[in-house]
Amino acid sequence: MEESEEQKSDSTADRRSCVGESFRLHMVTWNVATADPPDDVSSLLDLSSCKKPDLFVVGLQEVYSGPLRFISDIAFDDPWSQQFMSTLAPQGYFKVSSIRMQGLLLLFFSKMDHVPFIRDIQATYTRTGVFGYWGNKGAVSIRLSFYGHMLCFLNCHLAAHMKYATERVDEFEYILDTQTFDSPNAQRVLDHRLVFWFGDLNFRIQDHGMHFVRSCINDRTFHLLWSKDQLTAMKKKEAILREFHEGPLDFQPTYKFDLNSDTYDSRPYRTWFGFNGKKRKPAWTDRILWRLGPEDTRPEEESDGSSGKSAAGDREFPLMIRQESYASDMAYGISDHKPVTATFTLELKKMYETPLVRLYAEGDWSADMDAMVVYSPLQPFRSSSWDWIGLYKVGFCSVSDYITFTWVKDDEVAFNEELTQLYVSKEEIPVLGGECVLCYYSSTLGCLIGISEPFKVHQSNIALEEGLVTEQINELDKATAS
């Protein structure tokens, strides 16, 4: 792996002063081979570091998608999503977006503080399996504006087997050509300021024999294998691949392992004609790469609420990326792949620092009386009759976790140029109370654009009376039993 090409982690941005703030991004890619999630995924998420990540991106391949499971996953979050959400929500993270295409799953999480500044969220997918009609191979992507900077995350599962290196590149180019977004300035993947390309890319180690590859792994002389890595070799031929950077592969190849072990493939594998005694050669199939686009990439227009500036250009609002870590996690054995993680520092100048909407709960709230929500736009944005404000318990982990909601246009009580009041029926307020927040959801932008400060919903008199009655019944039962 050449120093001049593969280890330029900061690209053009490294030579440019970037007066701004730093944000930590942690990424995971893992081919889970249809296994259910382990009981603990915390070691994958860098949660023990002194500075916890601001953003998490998790890309999985070969998530189990049998007919019964897939149908249930349409109605409910799949077990992998549930596991990551249950791990990250108590730490103060929110699931901003997700997309599933059969076995491909992509999840994007953020600290709650950043959520009102993540806008213009869109997700899409591309099938490449079985002539493009089957989704066992292909890509899923999530694009968004983060403080005005356009980011795109592309999770791929490309064609398998040693001899299909060229086909893998063709699939990648097909994905780049066909994935489009409803945006005037970032319609395609490569139009975004920063693109991450990751997943089970399935590139193998060519030419070297099994004995030499395993000797290099045992001796941890990984650099002796880099020149025969297919992705590294294809970069010399394909201009589009040279635009993507990758940190050094200073971790052992992540494929193929015996299940529940650190032992590389030791068993014959099944073919159409029976068993083949040949073992699979280890390879770095699981990768995370990135591309920092040219400086003339423009953010979204201010009028649609996705950016604070319309045509200032990236020179005024620079973005720098630096990779802090790139490693495999050998602790997990449920799959024949080991997960790969990477941590990045994004240093950027924000294009906006205020949310689009400010909102708060007026007066005391309880289920004993009707309540009022007050909101005011802080910046112009395209409102819609489908916008709504939801009531959430503190610690909620996705936009669908609301206790109740009210339509912004339908439930207006009073408004002027600065403030709008909305009515909330007492029947919709939880009788047990608790710490809550209000969130404004923009259907046009597909995201939350304002979050209130936490406030207390008081326990209702009905709940207090019912609690007292329950306590008296329990005491009577105890007395009777004695």
XYZ file of C-alpha atoms in Angstrom:
482
model
C 0.000 0.000 0.000
C 1.713 3.156 -1.195
C 2.302 5.928 1.288
C 1.636 8.644 -1.265
C -1.825 7.363 -2.132
C -3.287 5.336 0.711
C -2.138 7.245 3.776
C -3.061 10.798 2.764
C -5.746 10.769 5.397
C -6.352 14.498 5.357
C -6.184 14.983 1.564
C -6.476 18.605 0.428
C -7.999 19.622 3.749
C -4.760 18.825 5.584
C -3.059 21.708 3.791
C -5.799 24.171 4.627
C -6.466 25.921 7.904
C -9.875 24.979 9.212
C -11.186 27.302 11.883
C -14.136 25.425 13.278
C -15.269 22.758 15.689
C -14.289 19.095 15.880
C -16.772 16.229 15.787
C -16.008 12.588 16.349
C -17.502 10.002 13.973
C -17.359 6.270 14.726
C -18.165 3.714 12.015
C -18.776 -0.033 12.079
C -19.045 -2.446 9.162
C -19.798 -6.121 9.685
C -21.021 -9.031 7.606
C -23.032 -10.835 10.285
C -23.690 -13.979 8.196
C -27.416 -14.148 9.183
C -26.562 -14.468 12.901
C -28.637 -12.826 15.614
C -26.899 -10.005 17.487
C -24.692 -10.785 20.488
C -25.808 -9.731 23.941
C -23.267 -6.896 24.081
C -22.101 -4.664 21.209
C -20.614 -1.896 23.361
C -16.991 -2.730 22.511
C -17.800 -2.053 18.857
C -18.930 1.476 19.640
C -15.951 3.130 21.340
C -18.148 4.121 24.294
C -15.326 3.719 26.814
C -13.189 6.481 25.276
C -12.747 9.712 27.215
C -14.407 11.628 24.366
C -17.482 9.796 23.182
C -18.345 10.023 19.475
C -20.798 12.634 18.263
C -22.033 10.402 15.444
C -22.325 6.657 14.854
C -22.747 4.917 11.506
C -23.348 1.154 11.502
C -23.414 -0.794 8.233
C -24.302 -4.495 8.306
C -24.420 -7.096 5.560
C -26.193 -10.469 5.459
C -28.685 -9.584 8.170
C -31.085 -12.526 8.305
C -33.979 -11.888 5.928
C -35.951 -15.135 5.843
C -39.623 -14.646 4.876
C -41.133 -14.692 8.373
C -38.393 -12.566 9.949
C -38.386 -10.082 7.093
C -42.144 -9.558 7.381
C -41.884 -8.947 11.125
C -38.954 -6.571 10.589
C -41.152 -4.444 8.316
C -43.578 -3.859 11.201
C -40.989 -3.711 13.977
C -37.322 -2.856 14.266
C -35.131 -5.835 13.441
C -33.089 -7.398 16.290
C -29.849 -5.694 15.177
C -31.442 -2.247 15.133
C -32.989 -2.920 18.520
C -29.638 -3.971 19.963
C -27.791 -0.869 18.795
C -30.660 1.403 19.815
C -30.899 -0.123 23.291
C -27.135 0.304 23.713
C -26.906 3.890 22.453
C -30.169 5.444 23.686
C -29.195 5.327 27.403
C -25.967 7.086 26.411
C -27.920 10.001 24.932
C -27.918 9.029 21.248
C -30.809 9.276 18.805
C -31.452 7.162 15.695
C -31.613 9.810 12.985
C -32.188 7.473 10.046
C -32.013 3.867 8.881
C -32.549 1.888 5.695
C -32.883 -1.836 5.034
C -32.661 -3.751 1.746
C -32.986 -7.464 2.489
C -29.684 -8.326 4.209
C -28.196 -4.825 3.987
C -28.832 -2.520 6.954
C -27.553 1.014 7.570
C -28.070 2.939 10.829
C -27.158 6.542 11.623
C -27.092 7.809 15.238
C -26.296 11.223 16.683
C -25.943 12.889 20.036
C -29.201 14.656 20.812
C -27.506 18.091 20.770
C -26.800 17.784 17.040
C -30.191 16.456 15.927
C -31.799 19.852 15.047
C -28.784 20.570 12.817
C -28.996 17.338 10.790
C -31.286 18.080 7.869
C -32.240 17.062 4.342
C -32.081 13.366 5.238
C -32.689 10.928 2.405
C -32.040 7.214 2.024
C -32.014 4.966 -1.017
C -30.828 1.574 -2.261
C -29.535 -0.232 -5.351
C -29.896 -3.935 -6.128
C -27.087 -5.665 -8.026
C -27.785 -9.336 -7.246
C -29.308 -11.613 -9.929
C -29.219 -9.101 -12.809
C -30.262 -6.261 -10.559
C -33.577 -7.783 -9.489
C -32.541 -9.337 -6.180
C -31.274 -7.439 -3.159
C -28.828 -9.957 -1.727
C -26.049 -7.752 -3.156
C -25.978 -4.028 -3.772
C -25.906 -0.890 -1.665
C -27.934 1.215 0.762
C -27.137 4.838 1.481
C -28.071 7.696 3.768
C -27.279 11.291 2.844
C -27.769 14.363 5.042
C -26.681 17.883 5.822
C -24.607 18.147 9.024
C -24.398 21.808 10.076
C -24.727 22.584 6.357
C -22.070 20.163 5.072
C -23.394 17.463 2.758
C -22.384 13.930 3.813
C -23.216 10.576 2.225
C -22.743 7.095 3.710
C -22.735 4.170 1.260
C -22.919 0.623 2.656
C -22.140 -1.985 -0.030
C -22.086 -5.746 -0.408
C -20.338 -6.544 -3.686
C -19.858 -9.721 -5.717
C -17.924 -12.522 -4.008
C -15.027 -14.805 -5.084
C -11.445 -14.180 -6.131
C -11.952 -13.890 -9.895
C -14.578 -11.135 -9.814
C -12.444 -8.100 -8.913
C -13.356 -6.280 -12.134
C -17.040 -7.071 -11.630
C -16.853 -5.551 -8.150
C -15.556 -2.295 -9.596
C -18.287 -2.386 -12.260
C -20.925 -2.865 -9.548
C -19.540 0.072 -7.574
C -19.611 2.333 -10.631
C -23.157 1.176 -11.410
C -24.220 2.057 -7.862
C -22.652 5.523 -8.164
C -24.397 6.080 -11.498
C -27.857 4.957 -10.444
C -28.284 6.257 -6.891
C -29.929 9.679 -7.012
C -31.380 12.082 -4.453
C -34.024 14.782 -4.607
C -31.612 17.698 -4.291
C -30.568 20.445 -6.729
C -26.933 20.493 -5.586
C -26.202 16.925 -4.486
C -28.213 14.661 -6.759
C -25.644 11.851 -6.866
C -23.367 10.209 -4.342
C -20.201 11.935 -5.562
C -21.868 15.359 -5.459
C -21.627 15.300 -1.659
C -18.822 17.085 0.124
C -17.785 13.957 2.017
C -18.575 10.362 1.025
C -17.893 7.225 3.035
C -17.776 3.937 1.105
C -17.746 0.839 3.278
C -19.086 -2.668 3.718
C -18.240 -6.182 2.581
C -16.499 -5.088 -0.614
C -15.229 -8.653 -1.117
C -11.809 -7.781 -2.558
C -9.300 -10.583 -1.992
C -5.531 -11.160 -1.710
C -4.357 -12.368 -5.085
C -1.305 -14.406 -6.221
C 0.165 -15.096 -2.778
C -0.312 -18.682 -1.649
C -2.152 -19.759 1.475
C 1.041 -20.575 3.399
C 2.618 -17.162 2.746
C -0.572 -15.280 3.638
C -0.986 -17.121 6.929
C 2.706 -16.674 7.774
C 2.370 -12.916 7.287
C -0.685 -12.882 9.519
C 1.055 -14.885 12.251
C 4.112 -12.595 12.056
C 1.899 -9.481 11.777
C 3.815 -8.415 8.675
C 0.623 -7.271 7.006
C 2.432 -4.791 4.769
C 3.860 -7.704 2.748
C 0.311 -8.493 1.587
C -0.810 -4.989 0.635
C 0.528 -5.013 -2.914
C -1.573 -8.099 -3.762
C -4.757 -6.765 -2.201
C -7.174 -6.475 -5.118
C -8.629 -3.126 -4.073
C -5.155 -1.601 -3.763
C -4.216 -3.015 -7.175
C -7.437 -1.853 -8.828
C -6.775 1.698 -7.649
C -3.864 1.860 -10.078
C -6.248 1.116 -12.946
C -9.460 2.891 -11.970
C -9.505 6.674 -11.544
C -12.726 6.648 -9.516
C -11.136 4.362 -6.899
C -8.113 6.658 -6.538
C -10.425 9.384 -5.269
C -11.146 7.291 -2.171
C -8.676 7.199 0.717
C -8.129 4.430 3.233
C -5.990 4.092 6.316
C -3.277 1.398 6.438
C -4.483 -2.179 6.838
C -2.597 -2.710 10.090
C -5.016 -5.366 11.309
C -5.331 -8.979 10.308
C -7.640 -9.932 7.427
C -11.239 -10.163 8.544
C -12.402 -13.110 6.404
C -12.826 -16.126 6.585
C -13.033 -17.547 10.139
C -14.481 -20.651 11.677
C -17.497 -19.673 13.735
C -16.885 -18.790 17.386
C -13.116 -18.825 16.970
C -10.080 -16.844 15.817
C -9.083 -19.694 13.492
C -9.101 -19.054 9.772
C -11.151 -21.369 7.574
C -10.247 -24.947 8.485
C -13.261 -26.802 7.117
C -14.184 -27.816 3.558
C -16.943 -25.743 2.061
C -19.999 -26.908 0.172
C -20.372 -26.381 -3.569
C -23.110 -27.353 -6.015
C -21.278 -30.630 -6.549
C -20.599 -31.571 -2.930
C -17.768 -30.589 -0.596
C -14.567 -28.895 -1.728
C -11.552 -29.489 0.483
C -9.940 -26.202 -0.490
C -9.896 -23.646 2.320
C -10.728 -19.984 1.745
C -7.694 -17.707 1.748
C -7.872 -14.892 4.344
C -8.667 -11.466 2.927
C -9.532 -7.874 3.853
C -13.043 -8.073 2.473
C -14.474 -5.597 4.995
C -13.343 -2.013 4.421
C -14.037 1.644 5.222
C -12.915 4.338 2.765
C -13.727 8.009 2.283
C -13.643 10.736 -0.358
C -13.433 14.468 0.327
C -14.909 16.237 -2.678
C -13.656 19.334 -4.482
C -14.131 22.740 -2.932
C -16.747 23.893 -5.421
C -19.300 21.425 -4.040
C -22.145 23.650 -2.838
C -24.508 23.201 0.109
C -28.271 23.189 -0.163
C -30.256 26.395 -0.546
C -31.186 28.276 2.611
C -34.805 28.502 1.538
C -35.434 24.781 2.061
C -33.969 24.839 5.540
C -31.128 22.411 4.891
C -28.338 24.964 5.034
C -27.677 28.342 6.560
C -25.768 29.630 3.518
C -26.707 29.294 -0.121
C -23.662 29.993 -2.272
C -20.786 30.912 -0.015
C -18.812 27.890 -1.175
C -16.582 25.581 0.801
C -13.663 27.999 1.081
C -15.638 30.048 3.574
C -16.895 26.916 5.370
C -14.057 24.368 5.171
C -14.217 20.727 6.153
C -11.286 18.566 7.221
C -11.255 14.842 7.956
C -8.671 12.902 9.916
C -8.746 9.174 10.632
C -7.978 8.362 14.254
C -8.272 4.554 14.150
C -8.902 1.667 11.765
C -9.112 -1.836 13.209
C -10.896 -5.148 13.374
C -12.543 -6.468 16.529
C -11.521 -10.068 17.150
C -13.790 -10.475 20.169
C -16.836 -11.440 18.109
C -17.206 -14.946 16.650
C -20.843 -15.237 15.573
C -19.915 -14.710 11.910
C -17.188 -15.880 9.534
C -16.291 -12.166 9.222
C -14.837 -10.004 11.980
C -16.290 -6.503 12.346
C -14.199 -3.513 11.271
C -14.333 -0.138 13.002
C -12.952 3.288 12.149
C -12.994 6.569 14.044
C -12.672 9.957 12.348
C -12.399 13.554 13.441
C -14.417 15.968 11.321
C -13.289 19.541 11.738
C -15.673 22.002 10.147
C -17.016 25.492 10.301
C -20.738 25.448 10.942
C -22.972 27.056 8.339
C -25.640 27.655 10.983
C -25.734 27.556 14.780
C -29.402 28.022 15.597
C -32.209 25.517 15.025
C -34.998 26.300 12.577
C -37.625 26.298 15.347
C -37.712 27.115 19.056
C -40.505 25.531 21.089
C -41.517 25.067 24.700
C -44.334 23.837 26.915
C -46.443 26.676 28.256
C -47.362 26.484 31.941
C -47.720 23.309 34.007
C -48.537 20.063 32.236
C -50.554 17.135 33.572
C -53.396 14.905 32.415
C -55.752 16.958 34.591
C -55.955 19.860 32.121
C -55.494 20.724 28.467
C -52.075 22.098 27.580
C -50.394 24.491 25.174
C -47.287 24.229 23.008
C -45.623 27.450 21.858
C -43.226 27.568 18.927
C -41.515 30.224 16.835
C -39.498 29.913 13.590
C -35.924 31.160 13.951
C -35.056 30.796 10.258
C -37.159 30.547 7.078
C -38.096 26.999 6.071
C -40.807 25.330 4.014
C -43.529 24.353 6.442
C -46.186 21.817 5.501
C -49.639 20.778 6.622
C -47.996 17.452 7.510
C -45.622 19.003 10.065
C -46.270 17.922 13.640
C -44.991 18.393 17.178
C -44.485 15.297 19.313
C -44.287 14.785 23.061
C -41.433 12.431 24.022
C -40.035 10.986 27.224
C -36.477 12.125 27.904
C -34.145 9.421 26.576
C -36.217 8.549 23.490
C -34.192 6.931 20.726
C -36.093 7.453 17.451
C -38.639 9.802 15.919
C -41.362 7.146 16.180
C -41.101 6.964 19.999
C -43.529 9.845 20.650
C -46.127 9.605 23.413
C -48.514 11.769 21.422
C -48.363 14.406 18.701
C -50.329 17.382 17.431
C -50.583 18.630 13.832
C -49.028 22.052 13.526
C -51.620 23.455 11.103
C -54.739 21.707 12.455
C -54.330 22.467 16.156
C -53.357 26.153 16.094
C -55.055 28.198 18.793
C -53.411 31.569 18.247
C -50.475 32.946 16.324
C -48.680 36.142 15.367
C -45.502 36.851 13.420
C -43.314 35.603 16.269
C -45.218 32.913 18.194
C -47.760 30.189 17.505
C -49.778 28.351 20.156
C -50.977 24.774 19.693
C -53.608 22.928 21.708
C -52.931 19.507 23.287
C -55.857 17.617 24.796
C -55.434 16.371 28.369
C -56.516 12.919 27.174
C -53.241 12.718 25.229
C -50.989 13.552 28.184
C -49.583 10.617 30.217
C -51.282 10.328 33.608
C -48.099 9.090 35.298
C -46.096 12.108 34.141
C -42.320 12.204 33.864
C -39.488 14.197 32.260
C -40.427 15.049 28.667
C -39.413 17.121 25.645
C -41.275 18.518 22.673
C -39.945 18.014 19.123
C -40.957 19.703 15.881
C -40.904 17.306 12.898
C -40.647 18.803 9.408
C -42.179 16.495 6.801
C -40.475 18.476 4.016
C -36.988 17.974 5.450
C -37.813 14.557 6.945
C -36.256 15.318 10.324
C -36.610 17.003 13.695
C -35.790 20.707 13.380
C -36.420 21.806 16.956
C -36.238 20.210 20.411
C -37.430 21.889 23.605
C -35.660 21.942 26.916
C -36.759 19.065 29.182
C -39.786 19.810 31.348
C -41.769 17.901 33.937
C -45.218 16.487 33.232
C -46.827 16.161 36.660
C -48.568 13.025 37.776
C -52.313 13.538 37.472
C -54.750 13.495 40.378
C -56.375 10.449 38.809
C -53.077 8.567 38.963
C -52.535 9.660 42.550
C -56.002 8.480 43.548
C -55.593 5.178 41.731
C -52.208 4.714 43.361
C -53.694 5.325 46.792
C -56.494 2.846 46.126
C -53.988 0.250 44.897
C -51.874 0.766 48.020
C -54.932 0.303 50.289
C -55.948 -2.881 48.440
C -52.419 -4.273 48.827
C -52.418 -3.535 52.576
C -55.843 -5.190 52.922
C -54.582 -8.248 51.065
C -51.579 -8.492 53.389
C -53.784 -8.193 56.463
C -56.153 -10.863 55.155
C -53.278 -13.214 54.358
C -51.858 -12.841 57.874
